[in-house]
mmCIF file of C-alpha atoms in Angstrom:
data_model
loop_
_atom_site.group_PDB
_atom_site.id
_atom_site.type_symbol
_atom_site.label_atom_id
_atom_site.label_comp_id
_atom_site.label_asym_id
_atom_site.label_seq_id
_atom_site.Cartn_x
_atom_site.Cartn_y
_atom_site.Cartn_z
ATOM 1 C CA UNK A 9 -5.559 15.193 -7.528
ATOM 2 C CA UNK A 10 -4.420 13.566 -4.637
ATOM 3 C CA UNK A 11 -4.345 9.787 -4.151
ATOM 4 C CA UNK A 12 -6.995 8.506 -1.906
ATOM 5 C CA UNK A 13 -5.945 5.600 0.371
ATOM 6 C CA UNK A 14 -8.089 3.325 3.005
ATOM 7 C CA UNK A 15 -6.461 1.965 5.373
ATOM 8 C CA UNK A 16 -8.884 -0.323 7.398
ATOM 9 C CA UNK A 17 -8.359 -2.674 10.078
ATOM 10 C CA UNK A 18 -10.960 -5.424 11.001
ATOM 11 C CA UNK A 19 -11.581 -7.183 14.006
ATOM 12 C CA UNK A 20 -8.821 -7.321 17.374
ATOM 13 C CA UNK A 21 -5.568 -8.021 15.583
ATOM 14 C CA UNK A 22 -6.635 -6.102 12.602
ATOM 15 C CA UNK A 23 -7.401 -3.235 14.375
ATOM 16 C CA UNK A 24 -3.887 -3.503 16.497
ATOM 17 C CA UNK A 25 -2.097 -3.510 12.985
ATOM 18 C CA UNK A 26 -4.186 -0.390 12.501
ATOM 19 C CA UNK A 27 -3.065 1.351 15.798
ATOM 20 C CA UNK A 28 0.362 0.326 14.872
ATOM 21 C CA UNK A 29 0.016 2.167 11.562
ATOM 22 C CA UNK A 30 -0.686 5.572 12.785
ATOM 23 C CA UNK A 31 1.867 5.061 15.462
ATOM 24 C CA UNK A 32 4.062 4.793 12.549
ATOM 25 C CA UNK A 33 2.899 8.202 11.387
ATOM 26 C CA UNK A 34 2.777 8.367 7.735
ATOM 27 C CA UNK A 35 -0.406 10.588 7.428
ATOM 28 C CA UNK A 36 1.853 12.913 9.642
ATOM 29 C CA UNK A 37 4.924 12.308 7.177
ATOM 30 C CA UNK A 38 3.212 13.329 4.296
ATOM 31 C CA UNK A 39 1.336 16.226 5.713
ATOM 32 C CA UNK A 40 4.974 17.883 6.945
ATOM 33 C CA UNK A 41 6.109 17.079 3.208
ATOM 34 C CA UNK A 42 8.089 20.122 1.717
ATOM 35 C CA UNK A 43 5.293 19.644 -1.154
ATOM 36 C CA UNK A 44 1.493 19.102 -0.472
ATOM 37 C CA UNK A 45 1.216 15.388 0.370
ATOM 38 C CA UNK A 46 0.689 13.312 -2.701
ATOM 39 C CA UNK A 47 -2.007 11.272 -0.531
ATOM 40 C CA UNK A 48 -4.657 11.834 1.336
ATOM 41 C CA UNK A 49 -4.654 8.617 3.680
ATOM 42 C CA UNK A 50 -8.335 8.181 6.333
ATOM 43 C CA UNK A 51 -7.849 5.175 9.152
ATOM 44 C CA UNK A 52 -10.835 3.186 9.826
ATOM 45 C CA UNK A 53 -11.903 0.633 12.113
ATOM 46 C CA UNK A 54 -14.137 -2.446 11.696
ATOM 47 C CA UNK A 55 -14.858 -3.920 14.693
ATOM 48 C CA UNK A 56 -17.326 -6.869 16.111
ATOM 49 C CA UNK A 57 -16.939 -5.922 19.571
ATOM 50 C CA UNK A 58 -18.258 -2.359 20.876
ATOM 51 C CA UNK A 59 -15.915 -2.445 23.603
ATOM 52 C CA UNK A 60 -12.904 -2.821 21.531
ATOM 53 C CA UNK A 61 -14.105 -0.313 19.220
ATOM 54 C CA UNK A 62 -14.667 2.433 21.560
ATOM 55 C CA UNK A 63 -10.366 2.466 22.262
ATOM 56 C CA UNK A 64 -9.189 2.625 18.686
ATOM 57 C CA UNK A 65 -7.933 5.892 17.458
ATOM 58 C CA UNK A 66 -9.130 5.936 13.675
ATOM 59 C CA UNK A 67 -10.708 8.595 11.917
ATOM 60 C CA UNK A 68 -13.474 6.531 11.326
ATOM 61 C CA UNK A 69 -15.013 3.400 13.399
ATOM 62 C CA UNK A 70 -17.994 1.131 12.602
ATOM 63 C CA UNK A 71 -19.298 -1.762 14.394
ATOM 64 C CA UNK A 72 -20.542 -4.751 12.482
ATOM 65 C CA UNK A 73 -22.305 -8.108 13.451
ATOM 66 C CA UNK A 74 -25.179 -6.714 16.317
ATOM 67 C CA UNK A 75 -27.278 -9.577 16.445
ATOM 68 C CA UNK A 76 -25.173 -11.705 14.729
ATOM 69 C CA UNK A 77 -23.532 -14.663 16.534
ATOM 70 C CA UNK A 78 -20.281 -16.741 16.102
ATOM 71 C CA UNK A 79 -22.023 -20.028 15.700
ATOM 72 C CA UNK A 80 -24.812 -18.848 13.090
ATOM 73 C CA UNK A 81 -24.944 -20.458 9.764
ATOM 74 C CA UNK A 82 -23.988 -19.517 6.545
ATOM 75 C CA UNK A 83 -26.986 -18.072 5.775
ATOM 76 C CA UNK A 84 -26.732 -15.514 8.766
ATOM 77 C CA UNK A 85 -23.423 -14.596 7.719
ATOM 78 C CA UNK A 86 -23.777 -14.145 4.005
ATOM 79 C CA UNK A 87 -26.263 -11.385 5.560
ATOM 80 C CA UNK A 88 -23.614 -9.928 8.085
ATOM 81 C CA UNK A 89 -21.354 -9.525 4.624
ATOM 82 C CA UNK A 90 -24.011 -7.765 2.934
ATOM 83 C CA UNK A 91 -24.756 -5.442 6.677
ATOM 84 C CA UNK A 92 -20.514 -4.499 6.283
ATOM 85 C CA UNK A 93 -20.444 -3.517 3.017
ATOM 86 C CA UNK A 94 -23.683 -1.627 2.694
ATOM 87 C CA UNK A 95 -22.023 0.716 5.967
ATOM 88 C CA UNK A 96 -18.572 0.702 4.770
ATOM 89 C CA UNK A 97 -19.155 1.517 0.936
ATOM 90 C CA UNK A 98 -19.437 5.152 1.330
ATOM 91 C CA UNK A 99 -15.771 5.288 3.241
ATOM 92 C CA UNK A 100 -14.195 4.197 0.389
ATOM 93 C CA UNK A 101 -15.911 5.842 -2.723
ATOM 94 C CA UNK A 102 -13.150 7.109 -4.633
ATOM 95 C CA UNK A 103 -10.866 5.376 -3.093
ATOM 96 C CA UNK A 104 -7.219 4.398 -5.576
ATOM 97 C CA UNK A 105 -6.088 1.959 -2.525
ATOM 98 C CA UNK A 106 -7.531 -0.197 0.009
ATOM 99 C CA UNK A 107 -5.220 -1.049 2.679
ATOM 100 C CA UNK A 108 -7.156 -4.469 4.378
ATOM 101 C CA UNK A 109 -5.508 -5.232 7.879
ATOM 102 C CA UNK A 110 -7.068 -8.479 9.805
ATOM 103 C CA UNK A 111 -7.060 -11.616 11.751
ATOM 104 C CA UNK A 112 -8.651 -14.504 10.818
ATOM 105 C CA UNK A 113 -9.615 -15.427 14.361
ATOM 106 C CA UNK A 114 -13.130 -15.031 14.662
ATOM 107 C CA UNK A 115 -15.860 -15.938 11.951
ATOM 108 C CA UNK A 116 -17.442 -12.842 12.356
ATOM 109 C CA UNK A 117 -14.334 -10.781 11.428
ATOM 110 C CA UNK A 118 -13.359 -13.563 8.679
ATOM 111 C CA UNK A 119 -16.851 -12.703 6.492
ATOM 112 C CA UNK A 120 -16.292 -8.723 7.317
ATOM 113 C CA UNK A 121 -12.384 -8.977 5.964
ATOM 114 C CA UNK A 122 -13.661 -11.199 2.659
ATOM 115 C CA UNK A 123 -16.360 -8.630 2.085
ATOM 116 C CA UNK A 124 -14.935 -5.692 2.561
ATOM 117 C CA UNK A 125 -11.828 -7.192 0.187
ATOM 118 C CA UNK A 126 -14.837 -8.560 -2.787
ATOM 119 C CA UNK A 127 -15.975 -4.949 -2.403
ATOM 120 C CA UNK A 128 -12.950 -3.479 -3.336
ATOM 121 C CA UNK A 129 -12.224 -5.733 -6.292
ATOM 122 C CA UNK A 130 -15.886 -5.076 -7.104
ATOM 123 C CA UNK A 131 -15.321 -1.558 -7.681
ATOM 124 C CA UNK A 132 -11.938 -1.863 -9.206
ATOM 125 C CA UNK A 133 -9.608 -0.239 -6.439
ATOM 126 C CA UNK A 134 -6.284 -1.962 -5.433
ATOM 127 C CA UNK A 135 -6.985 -3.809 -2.867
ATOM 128 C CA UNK A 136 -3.925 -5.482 -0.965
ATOM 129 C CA UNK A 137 -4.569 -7.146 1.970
ATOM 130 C CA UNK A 138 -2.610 -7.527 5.447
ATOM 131 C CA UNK A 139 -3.393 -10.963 7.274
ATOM 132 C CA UNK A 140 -2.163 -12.365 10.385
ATOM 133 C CA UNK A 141 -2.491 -15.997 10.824
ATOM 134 C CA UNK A 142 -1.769 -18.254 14.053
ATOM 135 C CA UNK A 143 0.733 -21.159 13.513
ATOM 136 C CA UNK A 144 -1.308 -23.645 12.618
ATOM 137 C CA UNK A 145 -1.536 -24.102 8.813
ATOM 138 C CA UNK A 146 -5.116 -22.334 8.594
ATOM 139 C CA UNK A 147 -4.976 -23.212 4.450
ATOM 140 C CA UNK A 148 -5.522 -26.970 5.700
ATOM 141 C CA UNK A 149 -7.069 -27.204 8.916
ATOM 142 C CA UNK A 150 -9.053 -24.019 9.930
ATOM 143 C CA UNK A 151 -12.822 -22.801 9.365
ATOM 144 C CA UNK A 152 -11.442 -19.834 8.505
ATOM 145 C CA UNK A 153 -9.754 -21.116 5.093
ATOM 146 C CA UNK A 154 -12.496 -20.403 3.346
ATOM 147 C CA UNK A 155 -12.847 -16.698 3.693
ATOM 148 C CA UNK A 156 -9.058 -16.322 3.186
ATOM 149 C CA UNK A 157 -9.667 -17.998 -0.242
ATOM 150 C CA UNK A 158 -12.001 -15.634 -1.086
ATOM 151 C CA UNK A 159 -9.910 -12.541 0.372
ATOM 152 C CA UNK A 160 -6.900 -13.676 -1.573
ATOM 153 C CA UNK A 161 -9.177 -14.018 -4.945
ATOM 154 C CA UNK A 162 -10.465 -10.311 -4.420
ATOM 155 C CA UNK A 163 -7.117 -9.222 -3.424
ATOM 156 C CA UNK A 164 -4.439 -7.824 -5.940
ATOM 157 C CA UNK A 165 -2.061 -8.919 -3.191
ATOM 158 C CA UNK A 166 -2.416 -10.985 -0.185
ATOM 159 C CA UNK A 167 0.351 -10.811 2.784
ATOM 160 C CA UNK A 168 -0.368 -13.154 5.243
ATOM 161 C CA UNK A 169 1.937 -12.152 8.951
ATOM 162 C CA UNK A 170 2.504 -14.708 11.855
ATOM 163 C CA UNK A 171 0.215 -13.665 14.794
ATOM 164 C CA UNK A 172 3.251 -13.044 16.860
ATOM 165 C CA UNK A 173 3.403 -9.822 14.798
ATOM 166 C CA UNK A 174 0.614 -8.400 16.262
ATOM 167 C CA UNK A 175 1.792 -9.302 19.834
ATOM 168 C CA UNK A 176 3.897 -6.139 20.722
ATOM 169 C CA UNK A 177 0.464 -3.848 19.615
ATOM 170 C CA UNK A 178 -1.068 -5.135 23.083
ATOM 171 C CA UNK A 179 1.729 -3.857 25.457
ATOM 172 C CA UNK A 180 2.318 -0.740 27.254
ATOM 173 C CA UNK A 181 4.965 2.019 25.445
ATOM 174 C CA UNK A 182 5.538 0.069 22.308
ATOM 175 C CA UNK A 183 7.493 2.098 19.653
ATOM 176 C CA UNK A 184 7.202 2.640 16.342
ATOM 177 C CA UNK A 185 9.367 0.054 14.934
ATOM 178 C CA UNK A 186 7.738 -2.600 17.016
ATOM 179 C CA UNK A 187 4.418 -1.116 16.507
ATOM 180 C CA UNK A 188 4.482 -3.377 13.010
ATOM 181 C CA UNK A 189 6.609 -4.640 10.419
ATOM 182 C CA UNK A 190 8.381 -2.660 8.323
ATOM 183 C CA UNK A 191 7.221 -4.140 4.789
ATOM 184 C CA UNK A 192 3.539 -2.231 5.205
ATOM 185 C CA UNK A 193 5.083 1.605 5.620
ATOM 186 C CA UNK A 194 7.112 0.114 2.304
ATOM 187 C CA UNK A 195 4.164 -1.618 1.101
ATOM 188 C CA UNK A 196 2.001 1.977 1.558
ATOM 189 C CA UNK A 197 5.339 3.618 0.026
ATOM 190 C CA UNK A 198 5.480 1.360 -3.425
ATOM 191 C CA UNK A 199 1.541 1.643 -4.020
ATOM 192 C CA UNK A 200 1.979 5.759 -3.372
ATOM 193 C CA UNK A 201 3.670 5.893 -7.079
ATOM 194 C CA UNK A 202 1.988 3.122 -7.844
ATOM 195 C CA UNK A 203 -1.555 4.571 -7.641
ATOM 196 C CA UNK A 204 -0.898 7.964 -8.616
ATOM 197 C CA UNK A 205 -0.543 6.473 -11.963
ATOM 198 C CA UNK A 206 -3.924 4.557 -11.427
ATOM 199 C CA UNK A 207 -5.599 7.767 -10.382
ATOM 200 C CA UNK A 208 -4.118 9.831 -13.091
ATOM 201 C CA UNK A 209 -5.798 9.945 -16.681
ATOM 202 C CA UNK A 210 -2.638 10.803 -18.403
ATOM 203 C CA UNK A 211 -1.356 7.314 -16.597
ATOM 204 C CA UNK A 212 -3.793 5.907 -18.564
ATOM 205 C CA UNK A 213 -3.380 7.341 -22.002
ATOM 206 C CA UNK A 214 0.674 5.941 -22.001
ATOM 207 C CA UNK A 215 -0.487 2.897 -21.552
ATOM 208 C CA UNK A 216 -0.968 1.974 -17.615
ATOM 209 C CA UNK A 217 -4.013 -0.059 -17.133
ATOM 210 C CA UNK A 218 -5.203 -1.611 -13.523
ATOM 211 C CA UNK A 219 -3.978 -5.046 -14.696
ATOM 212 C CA UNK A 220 0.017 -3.702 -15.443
ATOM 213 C CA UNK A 221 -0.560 -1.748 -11.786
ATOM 214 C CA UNK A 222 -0.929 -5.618 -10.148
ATOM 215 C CA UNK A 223 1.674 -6.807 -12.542
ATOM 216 C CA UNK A 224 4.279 -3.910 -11.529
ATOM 217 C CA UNK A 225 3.607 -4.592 -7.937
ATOM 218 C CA UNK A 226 3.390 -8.418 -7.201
ATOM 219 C CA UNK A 227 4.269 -10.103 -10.941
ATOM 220 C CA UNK A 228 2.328 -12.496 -12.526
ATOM 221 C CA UNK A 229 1.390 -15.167 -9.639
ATOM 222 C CA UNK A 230 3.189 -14.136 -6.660
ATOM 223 C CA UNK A 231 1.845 -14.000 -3.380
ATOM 224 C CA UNK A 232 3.888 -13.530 0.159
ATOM 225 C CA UNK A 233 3.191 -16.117 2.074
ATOM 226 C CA UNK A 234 5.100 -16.213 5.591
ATOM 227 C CA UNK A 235 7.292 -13.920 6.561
ATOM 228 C CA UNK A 236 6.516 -11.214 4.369
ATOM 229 C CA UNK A 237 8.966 -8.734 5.758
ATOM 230 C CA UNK A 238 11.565 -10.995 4.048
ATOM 231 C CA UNK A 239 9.978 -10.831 0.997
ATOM 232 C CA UNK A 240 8.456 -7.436 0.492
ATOM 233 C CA UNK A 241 11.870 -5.888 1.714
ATOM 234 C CA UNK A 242 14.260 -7.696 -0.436
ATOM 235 C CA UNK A 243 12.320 -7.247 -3.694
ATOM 236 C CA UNK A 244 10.675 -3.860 -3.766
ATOM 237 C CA UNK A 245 12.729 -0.574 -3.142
ATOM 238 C CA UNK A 246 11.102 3.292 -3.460
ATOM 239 C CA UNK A 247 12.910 6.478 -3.601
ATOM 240 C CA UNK A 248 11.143 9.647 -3.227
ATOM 241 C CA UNK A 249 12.932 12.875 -2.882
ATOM 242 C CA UNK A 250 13.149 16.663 -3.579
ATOM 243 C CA UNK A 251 15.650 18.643 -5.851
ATOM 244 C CA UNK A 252 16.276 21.696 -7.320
ATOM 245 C CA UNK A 253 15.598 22.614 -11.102
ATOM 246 C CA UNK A 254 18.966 23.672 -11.513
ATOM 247 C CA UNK A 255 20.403 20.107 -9.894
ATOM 248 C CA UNK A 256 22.281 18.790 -12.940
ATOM 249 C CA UNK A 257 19.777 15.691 -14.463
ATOM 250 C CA UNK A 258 22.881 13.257 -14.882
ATOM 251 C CA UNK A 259 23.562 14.345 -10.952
ATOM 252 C CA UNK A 260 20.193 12.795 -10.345
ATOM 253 C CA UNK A 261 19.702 10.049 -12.281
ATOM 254 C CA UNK A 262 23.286 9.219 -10.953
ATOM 255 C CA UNK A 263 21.736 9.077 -7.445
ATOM 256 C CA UNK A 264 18.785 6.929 -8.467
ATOM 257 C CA UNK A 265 21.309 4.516 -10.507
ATOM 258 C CA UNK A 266 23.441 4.599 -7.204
ATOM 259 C CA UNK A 267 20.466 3.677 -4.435
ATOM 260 C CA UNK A 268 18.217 1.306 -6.406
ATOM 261 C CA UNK A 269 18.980 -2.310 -8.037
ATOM 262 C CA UNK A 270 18.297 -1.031 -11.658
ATOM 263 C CA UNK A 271 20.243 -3.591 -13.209
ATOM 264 C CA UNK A 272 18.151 -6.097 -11.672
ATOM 265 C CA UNK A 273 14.705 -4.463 -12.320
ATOM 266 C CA UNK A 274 11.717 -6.202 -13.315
ATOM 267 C CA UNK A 275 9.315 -3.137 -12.880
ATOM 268 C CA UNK A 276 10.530 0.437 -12.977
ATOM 269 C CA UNK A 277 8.108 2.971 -12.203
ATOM 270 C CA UNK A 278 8.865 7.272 -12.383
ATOM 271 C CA UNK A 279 6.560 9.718 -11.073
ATOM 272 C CA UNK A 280 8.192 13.063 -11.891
ATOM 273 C CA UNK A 281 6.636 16.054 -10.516
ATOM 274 C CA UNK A 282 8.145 19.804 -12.091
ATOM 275 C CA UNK A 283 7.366 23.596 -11.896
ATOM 276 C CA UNK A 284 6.291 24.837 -14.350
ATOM 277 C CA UNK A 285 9.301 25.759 -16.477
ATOM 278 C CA UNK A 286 10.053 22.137 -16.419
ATOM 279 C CA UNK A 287 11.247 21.058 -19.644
ATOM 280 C CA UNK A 288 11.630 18.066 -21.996
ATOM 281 C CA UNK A 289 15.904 18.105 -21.888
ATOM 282 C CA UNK A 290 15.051 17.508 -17.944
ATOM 283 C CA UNK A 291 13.118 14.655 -18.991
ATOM 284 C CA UNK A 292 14.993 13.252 -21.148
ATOM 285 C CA UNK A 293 18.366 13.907 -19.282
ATOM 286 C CA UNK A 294 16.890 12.220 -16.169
ATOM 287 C CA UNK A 295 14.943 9.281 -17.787
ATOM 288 C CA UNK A 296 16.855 8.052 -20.408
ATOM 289 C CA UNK A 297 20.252 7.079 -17.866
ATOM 290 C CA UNK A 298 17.839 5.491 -15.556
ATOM 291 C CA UNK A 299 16.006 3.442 -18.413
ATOM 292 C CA UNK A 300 19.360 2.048 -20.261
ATOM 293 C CA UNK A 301 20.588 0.791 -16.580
ATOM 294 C CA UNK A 302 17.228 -1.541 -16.448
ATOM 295 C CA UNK A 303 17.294 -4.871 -18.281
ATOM 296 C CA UNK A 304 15.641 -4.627 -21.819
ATOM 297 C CA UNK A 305 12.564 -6.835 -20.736
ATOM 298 C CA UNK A 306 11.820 -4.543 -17.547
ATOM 299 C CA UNK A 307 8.652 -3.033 -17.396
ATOM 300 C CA UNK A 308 9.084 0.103 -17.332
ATOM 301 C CA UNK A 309 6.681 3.507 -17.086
ATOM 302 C CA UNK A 310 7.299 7.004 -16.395
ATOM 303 C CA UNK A 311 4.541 9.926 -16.155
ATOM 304 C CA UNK A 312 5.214 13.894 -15.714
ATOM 305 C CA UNK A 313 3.331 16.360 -14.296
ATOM 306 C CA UNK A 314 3.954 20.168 -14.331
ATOM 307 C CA UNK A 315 2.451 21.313 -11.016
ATOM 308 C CA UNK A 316 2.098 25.287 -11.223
ATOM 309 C CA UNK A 317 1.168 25.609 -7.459
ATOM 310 C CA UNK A 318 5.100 23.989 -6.993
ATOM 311 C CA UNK A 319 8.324 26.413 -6.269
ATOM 312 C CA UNK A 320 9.405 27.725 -9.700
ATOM 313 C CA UNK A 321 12.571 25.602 -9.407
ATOM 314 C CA UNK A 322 11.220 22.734 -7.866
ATOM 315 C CA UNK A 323 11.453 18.897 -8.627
ATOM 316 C CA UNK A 324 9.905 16.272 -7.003
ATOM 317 C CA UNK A 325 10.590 12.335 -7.977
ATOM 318 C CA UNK A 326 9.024 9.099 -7.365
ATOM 319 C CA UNK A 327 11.071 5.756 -8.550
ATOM 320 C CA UNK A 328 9.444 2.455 -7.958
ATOM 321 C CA UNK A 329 11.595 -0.630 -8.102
ATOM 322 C CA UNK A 330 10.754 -4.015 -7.872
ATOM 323 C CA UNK A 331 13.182 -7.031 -8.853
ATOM 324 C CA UNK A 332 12.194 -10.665 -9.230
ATOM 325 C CA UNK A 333 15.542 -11.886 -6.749
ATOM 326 C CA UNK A 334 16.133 -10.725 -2.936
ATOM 327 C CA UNK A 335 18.048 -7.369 -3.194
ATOM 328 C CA UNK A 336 20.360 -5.968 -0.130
ATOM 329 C CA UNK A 337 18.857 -3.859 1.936
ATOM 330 C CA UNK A 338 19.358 0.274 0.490
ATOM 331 C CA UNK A 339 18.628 3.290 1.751
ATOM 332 C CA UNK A 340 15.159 4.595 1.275
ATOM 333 C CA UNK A 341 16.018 8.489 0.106
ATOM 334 C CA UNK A 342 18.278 10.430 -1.590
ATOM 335 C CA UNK A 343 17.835 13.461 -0.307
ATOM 336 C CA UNK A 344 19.235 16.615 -2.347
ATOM 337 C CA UNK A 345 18.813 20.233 -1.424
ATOM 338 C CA UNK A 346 16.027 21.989 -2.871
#
């Protein structure tokens, strides 16, 4: 079962953090994947303006707020929020992850973003939200505050990006790298393991409940305020890569040890994916090194699945890492030949 992520963008900048997404080209990553991708990711656009709608590239686009205006009351509005997430409910049935990307620059795009986040809480999907905010302290001073309370209390995580982020989205030949900031490809990256333990019933039965999911990923009270790049970077790390059956488990759990800040861990998370004649000593062998290098008050999880449509001598692994102190910057894979 594959996990099912939404990634939606709302409004101008939201949908320009949504372009800059696919530039990135993790849907295209995962698809070329020596293993069927563990994710099946859909792109869709929210947009208050037809115009600006008709240029994005998502898979899916919907326009929200005809008739409505910017300067109607509350009561309009409330019924704009109920017009958003009566279309955009069916997009994200079965959904594990909701990806919310947004500005909070025009009230129309403010109530779509806070409904479209109270839906996802309402039907008990991570929701982690992408926001970016102009300099001035919006928390104190701006009409918007409001709905970015109420998209930070439906959100398991809110990330809030200075505008300026957004700026490079609007010029000609932008690349990649510019295209946005690196935490949300590690953001999507951490919530891949992440949610395949949500969406996974075994997940469940050791233990893993939606509550320890927003525990493993932000802690108890933390939310990124500025600068999230910083933050997301220097205290979340995830390793995915592919080895060979017959690659020696203290070899790879030597790796893992060797590219992730273990010793520092407040959340370790394994996602261990075997053929078939994958056995316990390769579980054991590989888990238990990995598990004495964490502190004894980590959290720590680890779920395995034998996957008979895999190469018979195939191993894939997922680690998860996040720490509660900035951590240097590592590499993202260890790769090993299949």
């Amino acid at each position: 079962m594959k996990t099912q992520i939404r990634i939606i963008g709302i409004g101008r900048n939201g949908c320009r953090l949504l372009d800059g997404m696919m530039a990135c080209g993790l849907r295209e990553e995962l698809a070329t994947d020596a293993f069927p991708a563990i994710a099946e990711i859909r792109y869709i656009a929210v947009e208050t303006n037809i115009d600006t709608l008709g240029c994005s590239s998502a898979d899916v686009g919907f326009y929200v707020g005809g008739g409505f205006s910017k300067d109607s009351g509350p009561e309009v509005l409330e019924r704009m929020a109920a017009q958003t997430r009566a279309i955009v409910e069916h997009v994200i049935h079965g959904a594990h992850l909701i990806l919310l990307l947004t500005g909070l620059d025009d009230p129309l795009e403010c109530v779509a973003a806070a409904a479209l986040a109270e839906l996802g809480r309402a039907k008990n999907i991570l929701t982690l939200s992408l926001v970016s905010l102009t300099p001035v302290d919006v928390s104190r001073s701006n009409p918007a505050a409001a709905d970015l309370a109420r998209i930070e209390a439906s959100s398991d995580a809110l990330y809030v990006f200075p505008a300026d982020d957004c700026a490079p989205l609007g010029s000609a030949g932008f690349s990649p790298e510019e295209a946005i900031p690196t935490p949300a490809g590690d953001l999507i990256n951490c919530a891949n393991v992440l949610a395949k333990f949500l969406c996974q019933p075994h997940g469940r039965r050791v233990g893993f409940d939606f509550q320890d999911l927003r525990t493993a990923l932000i802690g108890w009270d933390e939310a990124f305020r500025a600068y999230p790049e910083q933050a997301i970077q220097s205290k979340h790390r995830y390793l995915r890569w592919v080895a060979s059956l017959d690659t020696p488990p203290a070899e790879l759990a030597a790796a893992a040890i060797a590219s992730l800040p273990l010793k520092s861990a407040a959340t370790v998370l394994m996602y261990i994916e075997g053929a078939p004649r994958f056995s316990m000593p390769h579980i054991r062998n590989l888990v238990a090194p990995i598990v004495a290098e964490a502190p004894n008050n980590a959290f720590i999880k680890y779920f395995v699945e034998v996957d008979p449509g895999m190469p018979e001598d195939a191993l894939a692994i997922s680690l998860y890492v996040r720490t509660d102190q900035p951590i240097p910057v590592l590499a993202s894979h260890a790769p090993f030949a299949p």
